[in-house]
Amino acid sequence: QLQLQESGPGLVKPSETLSLTCNVSGGYMYTSSYYWGWIRQPPGKGLEWIGSIYYSGSTYYNPSLQSRVTISVDTSKNQFSLTLNSVTAADTAVYFCASLGGSGWPPIDNWGQGTLVTVSS
Amino acid sequence: SYVLTQPPSVSVAPGKTARITCEGNNIGSKSVHWSQQKPGQAPLLVIYYDRERPSGIPGRFSGSHSGNTATLTISRVEAGDEADYYCQVWDISSDPYYVFGTGTKVTVL
């Protein structure tokens, strides 16, 4: 069973860059047919997909965030990362990392516990 | 962009059946996944690929879809089923991306 754990600053200033890392344990990231993704949830609101990276390195982003988002993988550390540029208060949310495994278009089958990031000066 | 619409809330008495709908254009042609989220917790997958249940998920949870509607059915509802539920699909009309439904709060009376 994979375990995922987010880490990074809990407070980011407006216009700056949000950076989070997800550490994966219990399995090797470079696994065929796995996606690694980021999801966020503003306080009291629903889930929003940020983007994902496929085991092959292909990235897929939410069109509404695409211009500000980068997801990358460091397989040597079994980690993947999220950067979100030019943040505003609207980016305040709990950020989850997740894995998606299976054939075709798979579900999110493992989640990190989530980390709250607040955008404020 | 692809939109999945769920009712904001569903109320059900213990022991009865809760049905949560998820509407999306031609959703019957997509694989639908469902997750449960309790307050302060990460979501938990309860149904995947339309009707499959992960190990540990009781048989009271079932999924179906046809046309423009997918449905998560919870039979013999228990107090512990009270949570938010989200449907999900991949939109592959252009660059693939994952879409969440608007979410439904299930309240056990």
Short mmCIF file of C-alpha atoms in Angstrom, two decimals, chain A residues 35 39 41 45-49 52 60-63 96 100-109 111-113, chain B residues 1 31 33 35 37 40-45 47-49 84 86 88 90 92 95-102:
data_model
loop_
_atom_site.label_atom_id
_atom_site.label_comp_id
_atom_site.label_asym_id
_atom_site.label_seq_id
_atom_site.Cartn_x
_atom_site.Cartn_y
_atom_site.Cartn_z
CA TYR A 35 -0.16 8.92 -12.44
CA ILE A 39 -5.62 18.29 -5.78
CA GLN A 41 -9.69 22.08 -1.52
CA LYS A 45 -15.49 24.06 -0.63
CA GLY A 46 -15.16 21.15 -3.03
CA LEU A 47 -12.20 19.38 -4.58
CA GLU A 48 -10.28 20.89 -7.49
CA TRP A 49 -7.87 19.01 -9.72
CA SER A 52 -0.81 15.18 -12.75
CA TYR A 60 -1.59 17.09 -17.59
CA TYR A 61 -2.89 20.27 -15.99
CA ASN A 62 -6.23 21.83 -15.16
CA PRO A 63 -6.76 24.34 -17.99
CA PHE A 96 -3.40 16.94 -1.37
CA LEU A 100 -3.82 7.16 -9.64
CA GLY A 101 -3.24 3.58 -10.68
CA GLY A 102 -4.97 1.25 -13.05
CA SER A 103 -5.78 0.73 -16.67
CA GLY A 104 -7.30 3.29 -18.98
CA TRP A 105 -8.29 6.39 -17.04
CA PRO A 106 -7.77 5.40 -13.41
CA PRO A 107 -9.19 6.70 -10.14
CA ILE A 108 -7.35 8.37 -7.28
CA ASP A 109 -6.57 5.34 -5.13
CA TRP A 111 -4.17 10.25 -0.93
CA GLY A 112 -1.81 12.15 1.28
CA GLN A 113 -3.28 13.59 4.46
CA SER B 1 -14.52 22.31 -19.87
CA SER B 31 -15.46 5.59 -16.47
CA HIS B 33 -15.24 7.01 -9.88
CA SER B 35 -15.03 9.10 -3.28
CA GLN B 37 -14.80 12.51 2.38
CA GLY B 40 -10.90 16.81 8.33
CA GLN B 41 -9.93 13.72 6.34
CA ALA B 42 -8.62 12.97 2.88
CA PRO B 43 -11.15 11.44 0.51
CA LEU B 44 -11.54 7.67 0.28
CA LEU B 45 -12.31 5.80 -2.93
CA ILE B 47 -16.43 3.02 -6.27
CA TYR B 48 -14.14 2.94 -9.31
CA TYR B 49 -14.63 2.12 -12.97
CA ASP B 84 -19.40 14.39 1.37
CA TYR B 86 -17.70 13.31 -5.09
CA GLN B 88 -15.01 11.95 -10.85
CA TRP B 90 -11.28 11.99 -16.85
CA ILE B 92 -10.12 13.43 -22.63
CA ASP B 95 -5.41 17.26 -23.13
CA PRO B 96 -6.59 14.80 -20.48
CA TYR B 97 -7.50 16.12 -17.09
CA TYR B 98 -9.40 14.89 -14.08
CA VAL B 99 -12.77 16.38 -13.20
CA PHE B 100 -14.50 16.36 -9.82
CA GLY B 101 -18.20 16.68 -9.32
CA THR B 102 -19.58 19.53 -7.25
#
